[in-house]
Coordinates of C-alpha atoms in Angstrom, one line a residue:
Chain A
M175 CA 33.5 221.1 176.1
S176 CA 36.7 219.6 177.3
V177 CA 39.0 217.5 175.1
A178 CA 38.4 214.6 177.5
A179 CA 34.7 214.6 176.8
L180 CA 35.4 213.9 173.1
R181 CA 37.4 210.8 173.8
H182 CA 36.7 207.6 171.9
P183 CA 33.9 205.5 173.4
L184 CA 36.4 202.8 173.9
A185 CA 38.3 204.8 176.5
S186 CA 35.5 204.5 178.9
S187 CA 35.3 200.7 178.3
W188 CA 37.8 200.3 181.1
R189 CA 34.8 201.0 183.4
R190 CA 33.0 198.2 181.8
I191 CA 35.4 195.5 182.9
P192 CA 33.8 195.0 186.3
G193 CA 30.6 194.3 184.3
A194 CA 32.3 191.4 182.7
W195 CA 32.9 189.8 186.1
R196 CA 29.2 189.6 186.7
Q197 CA 29.0 186.8 184.2
P198 CA 29.6 183.4 185.8
V199 CA 31.3 182.2 182.6
A200 CA 34.0 184.9 182.9
I201 CA 34.6 184.0 186.5
V202 CA 34.9 180.3 185.7
G203 CA 37.4 181.1 182.9
L204 CA 39.5 183.3 185.2
V205 CA 39.5 180.7 188.0
I206 CA 40.7 177.9 185.7
A207 CA 43.3 180.1 183.9
A208 CA 44.6 181.3 187.3
F209 CA 44.7 177.7 188.5
W210 CA 46.9 176.6 185.6
V211 CA 49.2 179.6 185.9
V212 CA 49.7 178.7 189.6
I213 CA 50.3 175.1 188.7
A214 CA 52.9 176.2 186.1
A215 CA 54.7 178.2 188.7
L216 CA 54.6 175.6 191.4
A217 CA 54.8 172.4 189.5
P218 CA 58.0 171.2 191.2
L219 CA 56.3 171.6 194.6
V220 CA 52.9 170.2 193.8
A221 CA 53.9 167.3 191.5
P222 CA 54.1 164.1 193.5
H223 CA 56.8 162.6 191.3
D224 CA 59.7 163.6 189.0
P225 CA 58.1 163.9 185.5
L226 CA 61.1 162.1 183.9
A227 CA 61.7 159.5 186.6
Q228 CA 61.0 155.9 185.3
G229 CA 60.6 154.2 188.7
A230 CA 57.1 152.8 188.7
A231 CA 55.6 149.8 186.9
L232 CA 54.6 150.4 183.3
Y233 CA 51.1 151.0 182.0
Q234 CA 49.4 151.3 185.5
A235 CA 45.8 152.4 185.3
P236 CA 44.9 155.4 187.4
S237 CA 45.0 154.7 191.1
A238 CA 45.6 156.5 194.4
A239 CA 49.3 156.2 194.0
H240 CA 49.3 157.4 190.4
L241 CA 46.2 159.6 190.0
M242 CA 46.5 159.5 186.2
G243 CA 48.3 156.1 185.9
T244 CA 51.8 155.6 184.5
D245 CA 53.0 155.7 180.9
E246 CA 55.0 153.3 178.7
L247 CA 58.2 154.1 180.6
G248 CA 56.7 154.0 184.1
R249 CA 56.5 157.7 184.5
D250 CA 53.8 159.3 186.5
V251 CA 51.3 160.8 184.1
F252 CA 49.8 163.2 186.7
S253 CA 53.2 164.8 187.4
R254 CA 53.9 165.0 183.7
V255 CA 50.6 166.8 183.1
L256 CA 51.4 169.3 185.9
W257 CA 54.9 169.9 184.5
G258 CA 53.4 170.3 181.0
A259 CA 51.8 173.5 182.2
R260 CA 55.3 174.9 182.7
I261 CA 56.0 174.5 179.0
S262 CA 52.7 175.4 177.2
I263 CA 51.6 178.4 179.3
P264 CA 54.8 180.4 179.5
L265 CA 55.7 179.6 175.9
A266 CA 52.2 180.6 174.7
M267 CA 52.5 183.9 176.6
L268 CA 55.9 184.6 175.3
L269 CA 54.8 183.8 171.8
V270 CA 51.7 186.1 172.0
A271 CA 53.9 188.9 173.4
L272 CA 56.4 188.4 170.5
A273 CA 53.6 188.2 167.9
F274 CA 52.0 191.3 169.4
T275 CA 55.3 193.3 169.5
I276 CA 56.0 192.4 165.9
G277 CA 52.5 192.6 164.6
G278 CA 51.6 195.6 166.7
T279 CA 54.6 197.6 165.6
L280 CA 54.1 196.8 162.0
G281 CA 50.4 197.4 162.1
G282 CA 50.8 200.6 164.1
L283 CA 53.4 201.9 161.6
A284 CA 51.1 200.9 158.7
G285 CA 48.1 202.7 160.2
Y286 CA 50.1 205.8 161.1
L287 CA 52.3 206.2 158.0
G288 CA 49.9 204.8 155.4
G289 CA 51.2 204.7 151.8
W290 CA 53.6 202.0 150.7
V291 CA 54.4 201.0 154.2
D292 CA 50.8 200.2 154.7
E293 CA 50.6 198.3 151.4
L294 CA 53.7 196.3 152.1
V295 CA 52.6 195.3 155.7
M296 CA 49.0 194.5 154.8
R297 CA 49.9 192.5 151.6
S298 CA 52.4 190.4 153.6
A299 CA 49.7 189.9 156.3
D300 CA 47.2 188.8 153.6
F301 CA 49.6 186.3 152.3
V302 CA 50.1 184.7 155.7
F303 CA 46.3 184.6 156.1
A304 CA 45.7 182.9 152.8
V305 CA 48.0 180.0 153.6
P306 CA 46.6 177.6 156.3
T307 CA 48.5 178.3 159.5
I308 CA 49.6 174.7 160.0
L309 CA 51.0 174.3 156.5
L310 CA 53.2 177.4 156.9
A311 CA 54.2 176.4 160.4
M312 CA 55.1 172.9 159.3
A313 CA 57.2 174.1 156.4
V314 CA 59.1 176.5 158.7
V315 CA 59.7 173.9 161.4
A316 CA 60.7 171.3 158.8
A317 CA 63.2 173.7 157.3
L318 CA 64.7 174.9 160.7
G319 CA 64.6 171.4 162.2
P320 CA 62.2 170.1 164.8
G321 CA 62.3 171.6 168.2
L322 CA 60.2 173.6 170.7
F323 CA 62.0 176.9 170.0
H324 CA 61.6 176.5 166.2
A325 CA 57.9 175.7 166.7
V326 CA 57.5 178.9 168.7
L327 CA 59.2 180.9 166.0
A328 CA 56.9 179.2 163.4
V329 CA 53.8 180.1 165.4
V330 CA 54.9 183.7 165.8
L331 CA 55.4 183.9 162.1
V332 CA 51.9 182.8 161.4
S333 CA 50.2 184.8 164.1
W334 CA 51.6 188.3 163.8
P335 CA 49.2 189.4 161.1
G336 CA 46.2 189.1 163.4
H337 CA 47.7 191.6 165.7
A338 CA 48.9 193.8 162.9
R339 CA 45.4 194.0 161.4
V340 CA 43.7 194.9 164.7
V341 CA 46.3 197.5 165.7
R342 CA 46.3 199.1 162.3
G343 CA 42.5 199.4 162.2
L344 CA 42.4 200.9 165.7
V345 CA 45.2 203.4 165.0
R346 CA 43.4 204.5 161.8
T347 CA 40.1 205.0 163.4
T348 CA 41.6 206.8 166.4
M349 CA 43.7 209.1 164.1
Q350 CA 40.5 210.1 162.3
S351 CA 38.6 210.8 165.5
E352 CA 37.7 214.3 166.7
Y353 CA 39.8 214.3 169.8
V354 CA 43.0 213.7 167.9
A355 CA 42.1 216.5 165.6
V356 CA 41.3 218.7 168.6
G357 CA 44.7 217.8 170.1
R358 CA 46.4 218.7 166.9
L359 CA 44.6 222.1 166.8
L360 CA 45.7 222.7 170.3
G361 CA 49.3 222.4 169.0
S362 CA 50.4 219.0 170.3
P363 CA 52.4 217.0 167.8
T364 CA 50.9 213.9 166.1
H365 CA 53.3 211.4 167.7
R366 CA 52.1 212.7 171.1
A367 CA 48.6 212.0 170.0
L368 CA 49.7 208.4 169.3
V369 CA 51.0 207.9 172.9
V370 CA 48.3 209.9 174.7
D371 CA 45.2 209.2 172.7
V372 CA 45.8 206.1 170.6
L373 CA 47.5 203.8 173.0
P374 CA 44.9 203.8 175.8
N375 CA 42.2 203.1 173.2
V376 CA 44.1 200.3 171.6
A377 CA 44.8 198.6 175.0
G378 CA 41.3 197.2 175.5
P379 CA 40.8 195.3 172.3
V380 CA 44.4 194.1 172.4
I381 CA 43.9 192.5 175.8
V382 CA 40.9 190.6 174.4
L383 CA 42.9 189.5 171.4
A384 CA 45.8 188.4 173.6
A385 CA 43.5 186.2 175.7
L386 CA 42.0 184.6 172.6
E387 CA 45.4 184.3 171.0
I388 CA 47.0 182.5 174.0
G389 CA 44.4 179.8 173.6
N390 CA 45.1 179.5 169.9
A391 CA 48.9 179.5 170.5
I392 CA 48.6 176.6 172.9
L393 CA 46.5 174.7 170.4
L394 CA 48.9 175.2 167.5
L395 CA 52.0 174.6 169.6
S396 CA 50.7 171.3 170.9
A397 CA 49.6 170.3 167.4
L398 CA 53.1 170.8 166.1
S399 CA 54.5 168.8 169.0
F400 CA 51.9 166.1 168.3
L401 CA 53.2 165.9 164.7
G402 CA 56.7 165.5 166.1
L403 CA 57.8 168.9 165.0
G404 CA 57.8 170.6 168.4
A405 CA 58.9 169.3 171.8
R406 CA 61.0 166.1 171.6
P407 CA 60.0 162.9 173.5
P408 CA 61.4 163.0 177.0
T409 CA 60.0 166.5 177.6
A410 CA 56.7 166.5 179.4
E411 CA 54.8 168.5 176.8
W412 CA 51.0 168.0 176.4
G413 CA 50.9 167.6 172.6
S414 CA 53.8 165.1 172.5
M415 CA 52.2 163.2 175.4
V416 CA 49.0 162.8 173.4
S417 CA 51.0 161.6 170.5
T418 CA 52.6 158.9 172.8
G419 CA 49.1 158.0 174.0
A420 CA 48.1 157.4 170.4
E421 CA 50.7 154.7 170.1
H422 CA 49.5 153.0 173.3
F423 CA 45.8 152.8 172.6
E424 CA 44.9 150.3 175.3
A425 CA 46.4 152.6 178.0
W426 CA 43.9 155.4 177.4
W427 CA 45.1 157.5 180.3
I428 CA 48.5 158.3 178.7
G429 CA 46.9 160.4 176.0
V430 CA 43.5 161.4 177.5
F431 CA 44.7 163.4 180.5
P432 CA 47.2 165.7 178.7
G433 CA 44.4 166.4 176.2
I434 CA 42.0 167.4 179.0
A435 CA 44.7 169.7 180.3
I436 CA 44.9 171.4 176.9
V437 CA 41.1 171.7 176.6
S438 CA 40.7 173.2 180.0
V439 CA 43.5 175.8 179.6
V440 CA 42.5 176.9 176.1
L441 CA 38.8 176.9 177.1
A442 CA 39.6 179.1 180.1
F443 CA 41.4 181.7 178.1
N444 CA 38.7 181.6 175.4
L445 CA 35.9 182.1 178.0
L446 CA 37.9 185.0 179.5
G447 CA 38.6 186.6 176.1
D448 CA 35.0 186.1 174.9
S449 CA 33.5 187.7 178.0
L450 CA 36.0 190.6 177.9
R451 CA 35.1 191.1 174.2
D452 CA 31.5 191.5 175.1
A453 CA 32.5 194.1 177.8
F454 CA 34.8 196.0 175.4
D455 CA 32.5 196.0 172.5
P456 CA 31.6 199.6 171.9
K457 CA 28.2 198.6 170.6
A458 CA 27.5 196.7 173.7
I459 CA 28.5 199.8 175.7
I460 CA 26.1 202.0 173.8
K461 CA 23.3 199.5 174.2
A462 CA 24.0 199.2 177.9
R463 CA 23.8 203.0 178.3
G464 CA 20.6 203.2 176.2
A465 CA 18.9 200.6 178.2
Chain B
M52 CA 55.0 184.7 146.9
A53 CA 54.7 181.1 147.9
F54 CA 57.6 180.3 145.7
V55 CA 59.9 182.8 147.3
L56 CA 58.9 181.9 150.9
T57 CA 59.5 178.2 150.5
H58 CA 62.9 178.9 149.0
L59 CA 63.9 181.4 151.7
V60 CA 63.9 178.7 154.4
P61 CA 67.4 177.5 155.1
G62 CA 66.9 173.7 154.9
D63 CA 68.5 171.8 152.1
P64 CA 66.0 169.6 150.2
A65 CA 68.8 167.4 148.8
V66 CA 69.9 166.4 152.3
A67 CA 66.3 166.0 153.5
N68 CA 65.3 163.7 150.7
L69 CA 68.4 161.6 150.0
G70 CA 68.9 160.5 153.6
D71 CA 72.1 160.7 155.6
R72 CA 74.2 158.2 153.7
A73 CA 73.5 159.5 150.3
S74 CA 73.8 163.1 151.2
S75 CA 77.4 162.5 152.3
D76 CA 78.2 161.5 148.8
P77 CA 78.8 164.7 146.8
V78 CA 78.1 163.1 143.4
A79 CA 74.6 162.0 144.5
V80 CA 73.8 165.4 145.8
R81 CA 75.0 167.1 142.6
L82 CA 73.0 164.7 140.4
Y83 CA 69.9 165.3 142.6
R84 CA 70.3 169.0 142.3
E85 CA 70.7 168.9 138.5
H86 CA 67.7 166.6 138.2
F87 CA 65.4 169.1 140.0
G88 CA 67.1 172.2 138.5
L89 CA 68.3 173.2 142.0
D90 CA 71.8 174.0 140.8
K91 CA 70.6 177.0 138.8
P92 CA 70.3 180.4 140.5
L93 CA 66.9 181.2 142.2
P94 CA 65.6 183.8 139.6
V95 CA 66.2 181.2 136.8
Q96 CA 64.4 178.6 138.9
Y97 CA 61.5 181.0 139.3
V98 CA 61.2 181.8 135.6
V99 CA 61.3 178.1 134.7
Y100 CA 58.7 177.5 137.4
L101 CA 56.3 180.2 136.2
G102 CA 56.8 179.1 132.6
N103 CA 55.8 175.5 133.6
L104 CA 52.9 176.8 135.7
L105 CA 51.4 178.4 132.6
H106 CA 51.2 174.9 131.0
G107 CA 49.6 173.6 134.2
D108 CA 52.8 171.9 135.2
L109 CA 53.6 172.3 138.9
G110 CA 56.9 170.4 138.7
E111 CA 57.8 167.0 140.0
S112 CA 57.5 166.0 143.6
E113 CA 60.9 165.2 145.0
Q114 CA 59.4 162.5 147.2
S115 CA 56.9 160.6 145.1
R116 CA 58.8 161.2 141.9
R117 CA 55.6 162.0 140.1
A118 CA 54.2 165.2 138.8
V119 CA 52.8 167.3 141.6
S120 CA 49.6 167.8 139.6
T121 CA 49.2 164.0 139.4
D122 CA 49.7 163.8 143.2
L123 CA 47.2 166.6 143.8
A124 CA 44.6 165.1 141.5
E125 CA 44.8 161.8 143.4
Y126 CA 44.6 163.4 146.9
I127 CA 42.2 166.3 146.4
P128 CA 38.9 164.3 146.1
A129 CA 39.6 162.5 149.4
T130 CA 40.1 165.8 151.2
A131 CA 37.2 167.5 149.3
E132 CA 34.8 164.8 150.5
L133 CA 36.0 165.1 154.1
A134 CA 36.1 168.9 154.1
I135 CA 32.7 169.4 152.4
T136 CA 30.9 166.9 154.7
S137 CA 32.5 168.6 157.8
M138 CA 31.6 172.1 156.6
V139 CA 27.9 171.1 156.0
L140 CA 27.8 169.5 159.5
A141 CA 29.4 172.5 161.1
S142 CA 27.2 175.0 159.3
L143 CA 23.9 173.2 160.1
L144 CA 24.8 172.8 163.8
G145 CA 26.5 176.2 164.2
L146 CA 23.5 178.1 162.6
T147 CA 21.0 176.2 164.7
L148 CA 22.8 176.7 167.9
G149 CA 23.7 180.3 167.1
V150 CA 20.0 181.2 166.4
I151 CA 18.8 179.5 169.6
A152 CA 21.5 181.3 171.7
A153 CA 20.6 184.7 170.2
L154 CA 16.8 184.2 170.8
N155 CA 17.6 183.2 174.4
R156 CA 20.1 186.0 175.0
N157 CA 21.8 185.9 178.4
K158 CA 19.5 183.1 179.6
A159 CA 20.9 179.8 180.8
T160 CA 20.5 178.3 177.3
D161 CA 22.7 181.0 175.9
Q162 CA 25.4 180.4 178.5
I163 CA 25.4 176.7 177.9
I164 CA 25.6 177.2 174.1
R165 CA 28.5 179.6 174.7
V166 CA 30.4 177.0 176.7
V167 CA 29.7 174.3 174.1
S168 CA 30.7 176.4 171.2
L169 CA 33.9 177.7 172.9
A170 CA 34.7 174.1 173.9
G171 CA 34.5 173.1 170.3
M172 CA 37.0 175.8 169.5
S173 CA 39.2 174.9 172.4
T174 CA 39.6 171.2 171.8
P175 CA 42.7 170.1 170.0
Q176 CA 41.6 168.3 166.9
F177 CA 44.3 165.7 167.1
W178 CA 43.1 164.7 170.6
L179 CA 39.4 164.7 169.7
A180 CA 40.2 162.5 166.8
L181 CA 42.0 160.0 169.0
V182 CA 39.3 160.0 171.7
A183 CA 36.7 159.5 169.0
L184 CA 38.7 156.5 167.5
Y185 CA 39.2 155.1 171.0
V186 CA 35.5 155.3 172.0
F187 CA 33.7 154.5 168.7
F188 CA 36.2 152.2 167.1
Y189 CA 38.2 150.5 169.8
K190 CA 35.6 150.3 172.6
L191 CA 32.2 150.3 170.8
S192 CA 33.2 149.1 167.3
W193 CA 30.5 151.4 165.9
A194 CA 32.8 153.0 163.4
P195 CA 35.4 151.4 161.2
G196 CA 39.0 152.4 161.8
S197 CA 41.1 154.2 159.3
G198 CA 41.1 154.9 155.6
R199 CA 38.2 155.7 153.2
L200 CA 36.9 152.1 152.7
D201 CA 37.4 148.7 154.4
A202 CA 40.5 147.0 153.0
V203 CA 38.3 144.3 151.2
V204 CA 36.0 146.9 149.5
L205 CA 37.1 148.0 146.1
P206 CA 36.7 151.8 145.3
P207 CA 33.8 152.6 143.0
P208 CA 34.5 153.5 139.4
H209 CA 36.1 156.9 139.2
L210 CA 33.8 159.7 138.4
T211 CA 34.2 162.6 140.8
G212 CA 36.7 160.9 143.1
L213 CA 34.2 161.3 146.0
F214 CA 33.5 157.7 147.0
T215 CA 30.0 158.5 148.4
I216 CA 28.9 160.1 145.1
D217 CA 30.7 157.7 142.8
S218 CA 29.3 154.6 144.5
L219 CA 25.7 156.0 144.4
A220 CA 26.2 156.8 140.7
A221 CA 27.4 153.3 140.0
G222 CA 24.5 151.9 142.1
Q223 CA 26.9 150.2 144.5
Y224 CA 24.9 150.7 147.7
D225 CA 27.2 148.5 149.9
V226 CA 30.2 150.6 148.9
F227 CA 28.2 153.8 149.6
V228 CA 27.3 152.7 153.1
N229 CA 30.9 151.6 153.8
S230 CA 32.4 154.9 152.6
L231 CA 29.8 156.8 154.6
Q232 CA 30.7 154.8 157.7
H233 CA 34.4 155.7 157.2
L234 CA 33.6 159.3 156.5
I235 CA 31.3 160.2 159.4
L236 CA 33.8 160.1 162.3
P237 CA 36.6 162.2 160.8
A238 CA 34.1 164.6 159.4
C239 CA 32.5 165.1 162.9
V240 CA 35.9 165.6 164.5
L241 CA 36.8 168.1 161.8
A242 CA 33.5 170.0 162.2
A243 CA 33.9 170.7 166.0
F244 CA 36.1 173.8 165.6
N245 CA 34.0 175.4 162.9
M246 CA 30.8 174.5 164.6
G247 CA 31.9 176.7 167.6
L248 CA 33.1 179.5 165.3
F249 CA 29.8 179.5 163.3
T250 CA 27.7 179.5 166.5
R251 CA 29.5 182.5 167.9
F252 CA 29.2 184.5 164.7
T253 CA 25.6 183.5 164.0
R254 CA 24.6 184.5 167.5
S255 CA 26.1 188.0 167.2
A256 CA 24.8 188.5 163.6
V257 CA 21.3 187.5 164.7
L258 CA 21.4 189.7 167.8
E259 CA 22.1 192.7 165.6
V260 CA 19.1 191.9 163.3
L261 CA 16.8 191.3 166.3
E262 CA 16.9 194.9 167.2
N263 CA 15.4 196.0 163.9
D264 CA 11.8 197.3 163.7
Y265 CA 10.8 195.0 161.0
V266 CA 11.4 192.0 163.2
R267 CA 9.1 193.5 165.8
T268 CA 6.6 194.3 163.1
A269 CA 6.7 190.7 161.8
R270 CA 6.1 189.4 165.3
A271 CA 3.3 191.9 165.9
K272 CA 1.6 190.8 162.7
G273 CA 1.4 187.4 164.4
L274 CA 3.6 185.5 162.0
P275 CA 4.7 182.1 163.3
E276 CA 8.1 182.3 165.1
L277 CA 9.7 179.9 162.6
T278 CA 8.7 182.2 159.6
V279 CA 10.1 185.2 161.4
V280 CA 13.4 183.3 162.1
F281 CA 13.9 182.0 158.6
R282 CA 12.4 184.7 156.4
H283 CA 13.2 187.9 158.4
I284 CA 16.1 187.2 160.7
L285 CA 18.3 184.6 159.1
R286 CA 18.1 186.2 155.7
A287 CA 19.2 189.6 157.0
A288 CA 21.9 188.0 159.3
S289 CA 23.4 185.8 156.6
P290 CA 26.1 188.0 155.0
P291 CA 28.4 188.1 158.0
I292 CA 27.8 184.4 158.6
L293 CA 28.6 183.6 155.0
T294 CA 31.9 185.6 155.3
V295 CA 33.0 183.5 158.3
V296 CA 32.0 180.3 156.5
G297 CA 34.1 181.3 153.6
L298 CA 37.1 182.3 155.7
A299 CA 36.8 179.1 157.8
F300 CA 38.1 177.1 154.9
G301 CA 41.6 177.8 156.4
N302 CA 40.6 176.1 159.6
V303 CA 39.4 173.1 157.7
M304 CA 42.8 172.7 156.0
T305 CA 44.6 172.9 159.3
G306 CA 42.3 170.3 160.7
T307 CA 42.7 168.0 157.8
V308 CA 46.5 167.8 158.3
L309 CA 45.9 166.5 161.8
V310 CA 42.7 164.4 161.2
E311 CA 43.9 162.8 158.0
N312 CA 47.1 161.8 159.7
I313 CA 45.2 160.1 162.5
F314 CA 42.5 158.5 160.4
S315 CA 45.0 157.5 157.6
W316 CA 42.8 159.4 155.2
P317 CA 44.7 159.6 151.9
G318 CA 44.2 163.3 151.2
I319 CA 45.9 166.7 150.9
G320 CA 46.5 167.0 154.6
Q321 CA 48.6 163.9 154.8
Y322 CA 50.3 164.8 151.6
S323 CA 51.3 168.2 152.8
Y324 CA 52.5 166.8 156.1
R325 CA 54.8 164.4 154.2
S326 CA 55.9 167.1 151.8
A327 CA 56.6 169.6 154.6
T328 CA 58.6 167.2 156.7
A329 CA 60.6 166.1 153.7
L330 CA 61.1 169.7 152.4
D331 CA 59.6 168.6 149.1
L332 CA 59.5 172.1 147.7
P333 CA 57.5 171.5 144.5
A334 CA 54.9 169.7 146.5
I335 CA 54.6 172.3 149.2
V336 CA 54.3 175.1 146.6
G337 CA 51.7 173.0 144.7
V338 CA 49.6 172.5 147.9
M339 CA 49.8 176.2 148.8
L340 CA 48.8 177.2 145.3
F341 CA 45.9 174.8 145.3
V342 CA 44.7 176.0 148.7
A343 CA 45.1 179.7 147.7
I344 CA 43.0 179.1 144.5
V345 CA 40.2 177.3 146.4
Y346 CA 40.3 180.0 149.1
I347 CA 39.9 182.7 146.4
L348 CA 37.1 180.8 144.6
I349 CA 35.2 180.2 147.8
N350 CA 35.3 183.8 148.8
M351 CA 34.3 184.9 145.3
F352 CA 31.3 182.5 145.5
V353 CA 30.5 184.1 148.9
D354 CA 30.5 187.5 147.3
I355 CA 28.1 186.3 144.6
L356 CA 25.8 184.9 147.2
Y357 CA 25.7 188.3 148.9
G358 CA 24.1 189.6 145.8
V359 CA 21.5 186.8 145.7
L360 CA 20.6 187.4 149.3
D361 CA 20.7 191.1 149.3
P362 CA 19.6 192.7 146.1
R363 CA 20.9 196.1 147.2
I364 CA 24.5 194.9 146.7
R365 CA 23.9 193.5 143.3
V366 CA 24.3 196.8 141.3
A367 CA 27.6 197.7 142.9

């Protein structure tokens, strides 16, 4: 029996990804997410107006000239919603990347080294879990001063433990598996096992987590902006646009459309992550093989 | 832990609470620091804090100038009423939808429920709250606006602090109806996220149980479907669902911060927002402690429930 044959069942889960695309829900998620990423990249080209220009009449209801109406300063809401994608999506991706780098490194070390390192990392993670995310994030932003960058830092601070837990668990189960032991018997050093055997197995679940976390990051970031702790007023950021809408109740279009943008982006990433999770779930794989 | 963390942050509470003019006056800043013991070194502050904590003293809020415990006692019932109502709503809906989805696995119903539950988890609560207010209060006038009661209605005599229960206990049915009207909209908004979460977890927990032989046996015996669902499936699937319900408490607290701010609901959520933005350290630490204690209690309660539901766990 070759070493490859003993690999963790997750390693073969890459082959399951095409299965995920057979689900209509996954395709819808992918299409919407891709749409918003393109919008974020091309906003200056597709947006009909400057998101900060105050030329038009105030409080115009949606019309052909202004698809989503104009806001309290006569800015085009449609253009602002499109530009908003340029803030929320890249920041959420950056934030998840940061949280994963920090959480993944700490969790990987904790799982690999064990002992007091493990204790220290996991107890810190438990602490962050026990405090409601928004409370901690609010306290951090309030201390550092409001601003988009500080809000990102705050969300990273509350979201690294999720990554740390997942990576730690994966590293530990992989380290105990037969193929790592076989590798060690064949004389390859343990750190080589980490790169060759552990990393490929960790990748799948991490991708799922990242997709789900991007949605959560966008939600939390916009919530902080809504509370006035993230993006500051002139910036076309979805959360702060909803907050402006809250002050101008009769002009519903100011707040409703940025909210729909948030729902659609977050839902798309959640649909994507959820379908991928089904595909990566080792139990689902075993069931699929058995059937 | 909470104490260290809130003191590590670099903001200066004296500056945050005194306002710009007063904080440029060094005498005012010094007096302020002495009053709250902020002039002493951190370890000393910590020992003093722990000593006071043992006597149930959480310190004095730097904003409201009252004991944090007094503040908490005032705001906790409002949040408790809101959070419990929303959790009950979310559990009922989530369980029902989750079971239906699992029984119709991969059919159209399952896919629709998947999208509905994920939509619940993808909708920003602050936006949902505003849309709900716009539609049901501003446009349709079905629901009252903000607060726990209409301005003209007096709160019922204090018993539990939960207006719905207190008013019933006092026999004031008009107050009960009024408080319920005020409660229902924020509670529904708050329930949306957890409804989605519970649906997802119930679905996967039920799917796992469905594969067991005893479920097939129960069906083969010709038991009515409802009996199979409640007696055989739900009972076996409940431990993982309970775990999630226990952990979801954190989501509720996050939701209350946003929902309470929008509905002017005088609870812990609003209080913590005010405290956090004013860097009111004793208040922030007080809220964190309170939340941590509730979190631990709820999860202990969940552990006990496991034993009730599954006698095998009881001995261990």
